mmCIF file of C-alpha atoms in Angstrom:
data_model
loop_
_atom_site.group_PDB
_atom_site.id
_atom_site.type_symbol
_atom_site.label_atom_id
_atom_site.label_comp_id
_atom_site.label_asym_id
_atom_site.label_seq_id
_atom_site.Cartn_x
_atom_site.Cartn_y
_atom_site.Cartn_z
ATOM 1 C CA MET A 1 15.659 5.585 30.441
ATOM 2 C CA ASP A 2 12.473 4.666 32.342
ATOM 3 C CA ILE A 3 10.100 2.237 30.368
ATOM 4 C CA ARG A 4 7.069 4.119 28.954
ATOM 5 C CA GLU A 5 3.521 3.248 30.164
ATOM 6 C CA ASN A 6 1.872 2.843 26.803
ATOM 7 C CA VAL A 7 2.807 0.959 23.889
ATOM 8 C CA LEU A 8 4.607 2.974 20.992
ATOM 9 C CA PRO A 9 2.796 1.315 17.850
ATOM 10 C CA CYS A 10 4.862 0.453 14.823
ATOM 11 C CA LEU A 11 2.339 2.189 12.478
ATOM 12 C CA ARG A 12 -0.803 4.088 13.137
ATOM 13 C CA PRO A 13 -3.124 6.761 11.577
ATOM 14 C CA TYR A 14 -2.961 10.267 12.832
ATOM 15 C CA GLY A 15 -6.084 12.521 12.505
ATOM 16 C CA GLY A 16 -7.873 15.518 14.290
ATOM 17 C CA LYS A 17 -10.670 17.925 14.405
ATOM 18 C CA GLU A 18 -10.574 18.413 10.713
ATOM 19 C CA GLU A 19 -11.504 14.829 9.969
ATOM 20 C CA ILE A 20 -14.086 14.984 12.616
ATOM 21 C CA GLU A 21 -15.647 18.163 11.088
ATOM 22 C CA ALA A 22 -15.612 16.651 7.660
ATOM 23 C CA LEU A 23 -17.430 13.453 8.846
ATOM 24 C CA THR A 24 -19.933 15.585 10.747
ATOM 25 C CA GLN A 25 -20.818 17.495 7.658
ATOM 26 C CA VAL A 26 -21.305 14.134 5.597
ATOM 27 C CA ILE A 27 -23.488 12.798 8.392
ATOM 28 C CA GLU A 28 -25.525 15.985 8.627
ATOM 29 C CA SER A 29 -25.857 16.085 4.822
ATOM 30 C CA GLY A 30 -27.851 12.953 4.646
ATOM 31 C CA TRP A 31 -25.835 11.497 1.971
ATOM 32 C CA TRP A 32 -23.524 8.904 3.299
ATOM 33 C CA GLY A 33 -22.809 6.737 0.267
ATOM 34 C CA LYS A 34 -20.915 7.328 -2.967
ATOM 35 C CA GLY A 35 -21.608 11.010 -3.940
ATOM 36 C CA ALA A 36 -20.056 14.454 -4.187
ATOM 37 C CA LYS A 37 -17.118 13.850 -1.571
ATOM 38 C CA VAL A 38 -15.936 10.703 -3.625
ATOM 39 C CA ALA A 39 -16.159 12.611 -6.806
ATOM 40 C CA GLU A 40 -14.084 15.408 -5.209
ATOM 41 C CA PHE A 41 -11.437 12.951 -3.967
ATOM 42 C CA GLU A 42 -11.191 11.251 -7.258
ATOM 43 C CA LYS A 43 -10.561 14.577 -9.107
ATOM 44 C CA SER A 44 -8.068 15.786 -6.566
ATOM 45 C CA PHE A 45 -6.211 12.470 -6.340
ATOM 46 C CA ALA A 46 -5.951 12.194 -10.170
ATOM 47 C CA GLU A 47 -4.451 15.690 -10.218
ATOM 48 C CA MET A 48 -1.914 14.947 -7.549
ATOM 49 C CA VAL A 49 -0.467 11.831 -9.211
ATOM 50 C CA GLY A 50 -0.763 13.152 -12.735
ATOM 51 C CA ALA A 51 -3.339 10.732 -13.974
ATOM 52 C CA LYS A 52 -6.291 11.520 -16.260
ATOM 53 C CA TYR A 53 -8.794 9.395 -14.374
ATOM 54 C CA ALA A 54 -9.341 8.035 -11.062
ATOM 55 C CA VAL A 55 -11.676 5.530 -9.640
ATOM 56 C CA ALA A 56 -12.151 5.292 -5.836
ATOM 57 C CA VAL A 57 -12.810 1.721 -4.404
ATOM 58 C CA THR A 58 -13.063 0.022 -0.961
ATOM 59 C CA SER A 59 -9.527 -1.258 -0.910
ATOM 60 C CA ALA A 60 -6.376 -1.584 -3.194
ATOM 61 C CA THR A 61 -7.074 -5.334 -3.169
ATOM 62 C CA HIS A 62 -10.661 -4.730 -4.639
ATOM 63 C CA GLY A 63 -8.831 -2.229 -7.049
ATOM 64 C CA GLN A 64 -6.422 -4.862 -8.319
ATOM 65 C CA ASP A 65 -9.024 -7.613 -8.603
ATOM 66 C CA LEU A 66 -11.278 -5.084 -10.561
ATOM 67 C CA VAL A 67 -8.549 -3.875 -12.987
ATOM 68 C CA LEU A 68 -7.875 -7.835 -13.875
ATOM 69 C CA LYS A 69 -11.555 -8.246 -14.583
ATOM 70 C CA ALA A 70 -12.094 -5.292 -16.679
ATOM 71 C CA MET A 71 -8.939 -6.160 -18.647
ATOM 72 C CA GLY A 72 -10.327 -9.674 -19.031
ATOM 73 C CA ILE A 73 -7.069 -11.055 -17.740
ATOM 74 C CA LYS A 74 -7.967 -14.685 -16.405
ATOM 75 C CA ASP A 75 -7.005 -18.172 -16.926
ATOM 76 C CA CYS A 76 -3.249 -17.186 -17.425
ATOM 77 C CA ASP A 77 -0.038 -16.792 -15.626
ATOM 78 C CA ILE A 78 0.503 -13.542 -13.504
ATOM 79 C CA ILE A 79 4.071 -12.637 -12.095
ATOM 80 C CA ASN A 80 4.305 -10.896 -8.684
ATOM 81 C CA PRO A 81 7.167 -10.549 -6.135
ATOM 82 C CA THR A 82 7.329 -12.620 -3.029
ATOM 83 C CA ILE A 83 8.172 -9.767 -0.645
ATOM 84 C CA SER A 84 4.620 -8.170 -0.482
ATOM 85 C CA PHE A 85 1.398 -8.296 1.064
ATOM 86 C CA LEU A 86 -0.851 -11.194 0.158
ATOM 87 C CA THR A 87 -2.954 -9.244 -2.186
ATOM 88 C CA THR A 88 -0.547 -9.403 -4.941
ATOM 89 C CA ALA A 89 -0.366 -13.280 -4.800
ATOM 90 C CA VAL A 90 -3.997 -14.005 -4.016
ATOM 91 C CA VAL A 91 -5.878 -11.561 -6.541
ATOM 92 C CA PRO A 92 -4.437 -13.634 -9.550
ATOM 93 C CA LEU A 93 -6.035 -16.867 -7.765
ATOM 94 C CA TRP A 94 -9.398 -14.991 -7.677
ATOM 95 C CA ASN A 95 -9.258 -14.799 -11.361
ATOM 96 C CA ASN A 96 -8.339 -18.331 -12.071
ATOM 97 C CA CYS A 97 -4.667 -17.561 -12.902
ATOM 98 C CA THR A 98 -1.364 -18.965 -11.814
ATOM 99 C CA THR A 99 0.359 -16.835 -9.211
ATOM 100 C CA ASN A 100 3.944 -16.771 -10.287
ATOM 101 C CA ILE A 101 5.834 -15.602 -7.454
ATOM 102 C CA VAL A 102 9.365 -14.406 -8.215
ATOM 103 C CA ASP A 103 12.444 -13.342 -6.125
ATOM 104 C CA VAL A 104 13.539 -9.781 -5.289
ATOM 105 C CA ASP A 105 16.533 -7.795 -5.423
ATOM 106 C CA ARG A 106 18.780 -7.770 -2.449
ATOM 107 C CA LYS A 107 19.128 -3.935 -2.250
ATOM 108 C CA ALA A 108 15.597 -2.618 -2.118
ATOM 109 C CA LEU A 109 13.684 -6.034 -1.883
ATOM 110 C CA ASN A 110 11.870 -4.974 -5.121
ATOM 111 C CA ILE A 111 10.715 -7.314 -7.768
ATOM 112 C CA ASP A 112 14.024 -8.752 -9.456
ATOM 113 C CA PRO A 113 14.097 -8.126 -13.300
ATOM 114 C CA ASP A 114 16.439 -11.098 -13.787
ATOM 115 C CA ASP A 115 14.226 -13.432 -12.007
ATOM 116 C CA VAL A 116 11.289 -11.991 -14.021
ATOM 117 C CA LYS A 117 12.959 -12.802 -17.204
ATOM 118 C CA LYS A 118 13.795 -16.437 -16.011
ATOM 119 C CA SER A 119 10.024 -16.834 -14.774
ATOM 120 C CA LEU A 120 8.131 -15.774 -17.964
ATOM 121 C CA LYS A 121 5.938 -18.275 -19.519
ATOM 122 C CA LYS A 122 4.047 -18.551 -22.778
ATOM 123 C CA ASN A 123 0.734 -17.745 -20.988
ATOM 124 C CA THR A 124 2.206 -14.883 -18.831
ATOM 125 C CA LYS A 125 -0.415 -12.056 -19.597
ATOM 126 C CA ALA A 126 0.211 -9.767 -16.439
ATOM 127 C CA MET A 127 2.636 -8.635 -13.838
ATOM 128 C CA ILE A 128 2.119 -6.929 -10.559
ATOM 129 C CA ALA A 129 5.026 -4.674 -9.548
ATOM 130 C CA VAL A 130 5.055 -3.454 -6.057
ATOM 131 C CA ASN A 131 6.820 -0.208 -5.050
ATOM 132 C CA MET A 132 8.225 -1.929 -1.866
ATOM 133 C CA ALA A 133 8.084 0.558 1.088
ATOM 134 C CA GLY A 134 7.676 3.309 -1.480
ATOM 135 C CA VAL A 135 10.858 2.521 -3.423
ATOM 136 C CA PRO A 136 9.934 2.435 -7.201
ATOM 137 C CA ALA A 137 9.872 -1.043 -8.856
ATOM 138 C CA PRO A 138 12.341 -1.420 -11.714
ATOM 139 C CA ILE A 139 9.657 -1.315 -14.262
ATOM 140 C CA SER A 140 11.836 0.358 -16.853
ATOM 141 C CA GLU A 141 14.250 -2.514 -16.566
ATOM 142 C CA ILE A 142 11.540 -5.081 -17.036
ATOM 143 C CA ARG A 143 10.178 -3.081 -20.114
ATOM 144 C CA LYS A 144 13.382 -4.069 -21.887
ATOM 145 C CA PHE A 145 12.220 -7.643 -22.329
ATOM 146 C CA TYR A 146 8.592 -7.729 -21.389
ATOM 147 C CA ASP A 147 5.819 -5.804 -23.151
ATOM 148 C CA GLY A 148 2.881 -7.376 -21.431
ATOM 149 C CA PHE A 149 0.408 -5.701 -19.003
ATOM 150 C CA ILE A 150 1.982 -4.339 -15.747
ATOM 151 C CA LEU A 151 -0.175 -3.201 -12.766
ATOM 152 C CA GLU A 152 1.718 -0.868 -10.661
ATOM 153 C CA ASP A 153 1.097 -1.440 -7.120
ATOM 154 C CA CYS A 154 1.400 1.975 -5.453
ATOM 155 C CA ALA A 155 0.052 0.966 -1.938
ATOM 156 C CA HIS A 156 3.336 2.062 -0.517
ATOM 157 C CA SER A 157 4.117 4.919 -2.633
ATOM 158 C CA CYS A 158 1.479 7.607 -1.826
ATOM 159 C CA TYR A 159 2.908 9.846 -2.871
ATOM 160 C CA THR A 160 6.300 9.332 -4.333
ATOM 161 C CA PRO A 161 6.804 11.770 -7.489
ATOM 162 C CA GLY A 162 6.278 9.700 -10.517
ATOM 163 C CA ALA A 163 4.623 6.718 -8.803
ATOM 164 C CA GLY A 164 1.917 5.367 -10.937
ATOM 165 C CA SER A 165 3.187 6.378 -14.095
ATOM 166 C CA GLN A 166 5.345 3.385 -14.864
ATOM 167 C CA GLY A 167 2.833 0.656 -15.300
ATOM 168 C CA ASP A 168 -0.193 0.423 -17.472
ATOM 169 C CA VAL A 169 -2.446 1.057 -14.582
ATOM 170 C CA ALA A 170 -1.761 2.000 -10.919
ATOM 171 C CA VAL A 171 -3.608 0.961 -7.608
ATOM 172 C CA TRP A 172 -3.169 2.837 -4.333
ATOM 173 C CA SER A 173 -4.128 2.246 -0.806
ATOM 174 C CA PHE A 174 -5.493 4.223 1.969
ATOM 175 C CA GLN A 175 -5.891 1.448 4.454
ATOM 176 C CA ALA A 176 -5.526 2.493 8.118
ATOM 177 C CA VAL A 177 -1.798 2.552 8.476
ATOM 178 C CA LYS A 178 -0.962 3.989 5.015
ATOM 179 C CA THR A 179 0.504 7.369 4.467
ATOM 180 C CA MET A 180 -2.899 8.750 3.743
ATOM 181 C CA PRO A 181 -5.241 6.500 5.693
ATOM 182 C CA CYS A 182 -9.114 6.741 5.795
ATOM 183 C CA GLY A 183 -9.854 3.438 7.526
ATOM 184 C CA ASP A 184 -9.653 1.525 4.389
ATOM 185 C CA GLY A 185 -9.880 2.328 0.598
ATOM 186 C CA GLY A 186 -8.125 2.375 -2.539
ATOM 187 C CA MET A 187 -7.830 4.004 -5.788
ATOM 188 C CA ILE A 188 -7.448 3.097 -9.512
ATOM 189 C CA THR A 189 -5.520 5.622 -11.673
ATOM 190 C CA THR A 190 -5.260 5.283 -15.528
ATOM 191 C CA ASN A 191 -4.830 7.439 -18.507
ATOM 192 C CA ASP A 192 -7.197 4.987 -20.619
ATOM 193 C CA LYS A 193 -10.617 6.559 -20.987
ATOM 194 C CA ASP A 194 -12.212 3.237 -22.270
ATOM 195 C CA LEU A 195 -10.827 1.388 -19.103
ATOM 196 C CA TYR A 196 -12.022 4.226 -16.855
ATOM 197 C CA GLU A 197 -15.667 4.288 -18.421
ATOM 198 C CA LYS A 198 -15.711 0.472 -17.845
ATOM 199 C CA LEU A 199 -14.380 0.484 -14.389
ATOM 200 C CA VAL A 200 -16.857 3.029 -13.031
ATOM 201 C CA PRO A 201 -19.991 1.025 -13.269
ATOM 202 C CA MET A 202 -18.116 -2.217 -12.248
ATOM 203 C CA THR A 203 -17.588 -0.876 -8.792
ATOM 204 C CA TRP A 204 -21.257 -1.305 -8.290
ATOM 205 C CA LEU A 205 -22.584 -4.626 -10.092
ATOM 206 C CA GLY A 206 -22.415 -2.796 -13.486
ATOM 207 C CA ILE A 207 -24.964 -0.072 -12.366
ATOM 208 C CA SER A 208 -24.529 3.704 -12.809
ATOM 209 C CA SER A 209 -24.197 5.243 -9.396
ATOM 210 C CA THR A 210 -27.388 6.528 -7.613
ATOM 211 C CA PHE A 211 -25.662 9.935 -7.357
ATOM 212 C CA SER A 212 -25.227 10.186 -11.027
ATOM 213 C CA ARG A 213 -28.930 9.751 -11.376
ATOM 214 C CA VAL A 214 -30.181 12.395 -8.719
ATOM 215 C CA LYS A 215 -29.997 15.634 -10.498
ATOM 216 C CA ASP A 216 -31.504 14.969 -13.889
ATOM 217 C CA GLY A 217 -32.194 11.398 -14.039
ATOM 218 C CA LEU A 218 -32.675 9.392 -17.272
ATOM 219 C CA THR A 219 -35.353 11.614 -18.476
ATOM 220 C CA GLY A 220 -33.482 14.891 -18.161
ATOM 221 C CA LYS A 221 -36.084 16.070 -15.528
ATOM 222 C CA PRO A 222 -35.045 17.196 -11.847
ATOM 223 C CA GLY A 223 -35.264 14.385 -9.396
ATOM 224 C CA TYR A 224 -34.126 10.844 -8.717
ATOM 225 C CA SER A 225 -34.469 8.302 -11.561
ATOM 226 C CA TRP A 226 -34.731 4.860 -10.176
ATOM 227 C CA ASP A 227 -34.291 3.144 -13.474
ATOM 228 C CA TYR A 228 -30.806 1.852 -14.875
ATOM 229 C CA THR A 229 -29.385 -0.784 -17.165
ATOM 230 C CA VAL A 230 -26.715 -3.157 -16.578
ATOM 231 C CA ASN A 231 -24.542 -4.282 -19.512
ATOM 232 C CA LEU A 232 -21.528 -5.980 -17.675
ATOM 233 C CA LEU A 233 -20.739 -7.852 -14.681
ATOM 234 C CA GLY A 234 -19.286 -5.946 -11.801
ATOM 235 C CA GLN A 235 -18.541 -6.083 -8.002
ATOM 236 C CA LYS A 236 -19.814 -3.961 -5.096
ATOM 237 C CA CYS A 237 -16.594 -2.140 -4.184
ATOM 238 C CA TYR A 238 -17.163 1.692 -4.487
ATOM 239 C CA MET A 239 -15.946 4.205 -1.990
ATOM 240 C CA ILE A 240 -18.584 6.036 0.075
ATOM 241 C CA ASP A 241 -18.626 9.746 1.067
ATOM 242 C CA LEU A 242 -17.956 8.992 4.797
ATOM 243 C CA THR A 243 -14.580 7.339 3.787
ATOM 244 C CA ALA A 244 -13.792 10.003 1.144
ATOM 245 C CA ALA A 245 -14.232 12.887 3.634
ATOM 246 C CA ILE A 246 -11.509 11.518 5.830
ATOM 247 C CA ALA A 247 -9.194 10.884 2.828
ATOM 248 C CA ILE A 248 -9.687 14.407 1.628
ATOM 249 C CA GLU A 249 -8.591 15.776 4.917
ATOM 250 C CA GLN A 250 -5.571 13.406 5.112
ATOM 251 C CA MET A 251 -4.649 14.392 1.636
ATOM 252 C CA LYS A 252 -4.409 18.127 2.697
ATOM 253 C CA LYS A 253 -2.011 16.907 5.491
ATOM 254 C CA LEU A 254 0.079 14.445 3.336
ATOM 255 C CA SER A 255 2.985 16.710 2.801
ATOM 256 C CA GLY A 256 3.562 17.361 6.425
ATOM 257 C CA HIS A 257 2.903 13.731 7.440
ATOM 258 C CA LEU A 258 5.518 12.545 4.943
ATOM 259 C CA GLU A 259 8.092 15.047 6.113
ATOM 260 C CA GLN A 260 7.594 13.735 9.718
ATOM 261 C CA ARG A 261 8.080 10.218 8.346
ATOM 262 C CA ARG A 262 11.299 11.226 6.500
ATOM 263 C CA HIS A 263 12.579 13.069 9.604
ATOM 264 C CA ILE A 264 12.201 9.882 11.832
ATOM 265 C CA ALA A 265 14.025 7.860 9.021
ATOM 266 C CA ARG A 266 16.876 10.382 9.012
ATOM 267 C CA ARG A 267 17.276 10.000 12.601
ATOM 268 C CA TYR A 268 17.328 6.186 12.490
ATOM 269 C CA ASN A 269 19.815 6.450 9.761
ATOM 270 C CA ASN A 270 22.024 8.881 11.436
ATOM 271 C CA GLU A 271 21.878 7.606 14.908
ATOM 272 C CA LEU A 272 21.478 3.543 14.304
ATOM 273 C CA GLY A 273 23.316 3.205 11.032
ATOM 274 C CA HIS A 274 26.252 1.712 12.546
ATOM 275 C CA LEU A 275 24.135 -0.988 14.244
ATOM 276 C CA ILE A 276 21.483 -1.844 11.718
ATOM 277 C CA GLN A 277 21.404 -2.148 7.890
ATOM 278 C CA ILE A 278 19.363 1.015 6.911
ATOM 279 C CA PRO A 279 16.787 0.666 4.292
ATOM 280 C CA GLU A 280 16.800 2.224 0.770
ATOM 281 C CA TRP A 281 15.707 5.666 0.964
ATOM 282 C CA THR A 282 12.024 6.396 0.094
ATOM 283 C CA GLU A 283 10.019 9.528 -0.013
ATOM 284 C CA THR A 284 7.051 8.004 1.702
ATOM 285 C CA VAL A 285 8.762 5.931 4.368
ATOM 286 C CA GLN A 286 5.682 3.815 4.441
ATOM 287 C CA TYR A 287 7.804 1.288 6.393
ATOM 288 C CA TYR A 288 11.201 1.686 7.925
ATOM 289 C CA CYS A 289 12.447 -1.957 6.904
ATOM 290 C CA ALA A 290 15.798 -2.143 8.667
ATOM 291 C CA ARG A 291 17.890 -5.288 8.688
ATOM 292 C CA VAL A 292 19.847 -6.876 11.490
ATOM 293 C CA PRO A 293 21.718 -10.141 11.714
ATOM 294 C CA ALA A 294 19.171 -13.103 11.554
ATOM 295 C CA GLU A 295 20.243 -14.322 14.852
ATOM 296 C CA HIS A 296 19.293 -10.996 16.556
ATOM 297 C CA ARG A 297 15.993 -10.253 14.582
ATOM 298 C CA ASP A 298 13.583 -11.998 16.984
ATOM 299 C CA SER A 299 15.549 -11.358 20.087
ATOM 300 C CA LEU A 300 15.525 -7.528 19.281
ATOM 301 C CA MET A 301 11.839 -7.658 18.580
ATOM 302 C CA ASP A 302 11.158 -9.358 22.005
ATOM 303 C CA TYR A 303 13.550 -6.972 23.724
ATOM 304 C CA LEU A 304 11.791 -3.863 22.444
ATOM 305 C CA SER A 305 8.450 -5.350 23.056
ATOM 306 C CA ASN A 306 9.406 -5.551 26.724
ATOM 307 C CA LYS A 307 10.242 -1.873 26.417
ATOM 308 C CA LYS A 308 6.584 -1.127 25.157
ATOM 309 C CA ILE A 309 7.887 -0.655 21.481
ATOM 310 C CA HIS A 310 5.869 -2.464 18.865
ATOM 311 C CA THR A 311 7.825 -3.788 15.762
ATOM 312 C CA SER A 312 6.854 -5.760 12.931
ATOM 313 C CA VAL A 313 8.222 -7.666 9.788
ATOM 314 C CA HIS A 314 7.418 -6.420 6.264
ATOM 315 C CA PHE A 315 7.021 -9.009 4.895
ATOM 316 C CA LYS A 316 7.002 -12.923 5.287
ATOM 317 C CA PRO A 317 7.553 -14.094 1.819
ATOM 318 C CA LEU A 318 4.414 -14.913 -0.008
ATOM 319 C CA HIS A 319 5.850 -18.449 -1.068
ATOM 320 C CA LYS A 320 6.012 -19.407 2.501
ATOM 321 C CA TYR A 321 2.154 -19.368 2.795
ATOM 322 C CA GLU A 322 0.398 -22.769 2.213
ATOM 323 C CA VAL A 323 -2.173 -21.039 -0.242
ATOM 324 C CA THR A 324 0.567 -19.446 -2.360
ATOM 325 C CA LYS A 325 3.295 -22.048 -2.077
ATOM 326 C CA GLN A 326 5.655 -22.315 -4.960
ATOM 327 C CA ASP A 327 7.976 -25.263 -6.290
ATOM 328 C CA ARG A 328 11.140 -23.424 -6.507
ATOM 329 C CA ILE A 329 13.855 -21.654 -4.367
ATOM 330 C CA TYR A 330 14.289 -17.929 -3.512
ATOM 331 C CA PRO A 331 17.950 -17.095 -2.546
ATOM 332 C CA VAL A 332 17.543 -13.646 -1.761
ATOM 333 C CA ALA A 333 13.933 -13.557 -0.115
ATOM 334 C CA ASP A 334 14.765 -16.470 2.045
ATOM 335 C CA THR A 335 17.784 -15.069 3.347
ATOM 336 C CA GLU A 336 16.924 -11.393 3.675
ATOM 337 C CA TRP A 337 13.493 -11.614 5.257
ATOM 338 C CA LEU A 338 14.951 -13.413 8.397
ATOM 339 C CA LYS A 339 16.823 -9.989 9.017
ATOM 340 C CA LEU A 340 13.850 -7.580 8.459
ATOM 341 C CA ILE A 341 12.498 -5.467 11.367
ATOM 342 C CA SER A 342 10.165 -2.504 10.902
ATOM 343 C CA LEU A 343 10.849 0.120 13.583
ATOM 344 C CA PRO A 344 8.113 2.560 14.542
ATOM 345 C CA VAL A 345 7.443 5.197 11.975
ATOM 346 C CA HIS A 346 4.213 7.376 11.644
ATOM 347 C CA PRO A 347 3.310 11.183 11.832
ATOM 348 C CA ALA A 348 1.900 10.763 15.524
ATOM 349 C CA MET A 349 5.560 10.141 16.779
ATOM 350 C CA LYS A 350 7.163 13.017 18.862
ATOM 351 C CA GLU A 351 10.930 13.540 19.251
ATOM 352 C CA GLU A 352 10.711 11.806 22.703
ATOM 353 C CA ASP A 353 9.253 8.829 20.847
ATOM 354 C CA ILE A 354 12.011 8.735 18.360
ATOM 355 C CA ASP A 355 14.529 9.217 21.173
ATOM 356 C CA TYR A 356 13.038 6.280 23.065
ATOM 357 C CA VAL A 357 13.273 3.848 20.055
ATOM 358 C CA ILE A 358 16.830 4.922 19.336
ATOM 359 C CA TYR A 359 17.994 4.427 22.942
ATOM 360 C CA TRP A 360 16.601 0.994 23.477
ATOM 361 C CA VAL A 361 17.828 -0.312 19.957
ATOM 362 C CA LYS A 362 21.408 0.994 21.201
ATOM 363 C CA LYS A 363 20.941 -0.507 24.456
ATOM 364 C CA TYR A 364 20.016 -4.036 23.049
ATOM 365 C CA PHE A 365 23.195 -4.090 21.009
ATOM 366 C CA GLU A 366 25.466 -2.765 24.006
ATOM 367 C CA GLU A 367 24.047 -5.760 25.999
ATOM 368 C CA LYS A 368 24.074 -8.421 23.410
ATOM 369 C CA ILE A 369 27.332 -7.676 21.529
#
């Protein structure tokens, strides 16, 4: 097979004229900040995931941080899994907490309930449970012995049915390569009205949004009211209409995009399953985290790179970074992450792209084994 001219990315967003038209409408409207589009997106998203309330923010990272601040969770111990993006280990540090990083299970690489039980401390006040690559975290198992606050990290599980319903609060990601991307953005979902009403002004320094004061103002008269009160400390992390406009269009395409991701995963499973360890099945296929013998992982990545196929590793364990280093061992993560290779999976891929990946993975093992 001839080597392609352009690189096939491991992950990428996929949009079109609908997103362009939606952005054009927002630009021409003159309202680019937080407004009607954000409100529409929050309402539609809450309905999709079965939550009563949704708060759109600039990123899932800001969402997690905002939740901890709104809940008053600080100066304590927070448990999180080592196979994850840096967010889950760093956000606790932003809140003057100990980031208590635990091992993962060997099968799905999700947070390991047994290690959670062993790692609980007297001052453990929260846990961040990641649905790794879209596979639901074993929160029900953890609930058998832990009744503290659980933040469900749904960055990879938009949308797996039931995702966001296991923890006390859920945070979602719309970053550029997620299943429903809009450049960057996040959503907090909750059924707690009091928490929702606290979170909304906290997305803008404790101020009620400009949009909420445009129609009637504080006086009840038409027009914009410039005055506002600030009763709590917040951040500046609200989503804007330009971003929400893209997210709304991506939401309309989500079902089709997820089916394409699942189609790619099925083909990899069926045609490469005798050569690689296929990942646990996930409805979102946010990543296709295959595993190969550790001695072949980097060699295979280099080989595919030379064939213009971009791969990645999801993820380097969090305890390997200097800022989040831990004084303990990780029997599963330290072994399994060395085998991880994420193959290309995104809705822009065509059949010939899938064929191309499968051909060169097979060719590698024919030549090396």
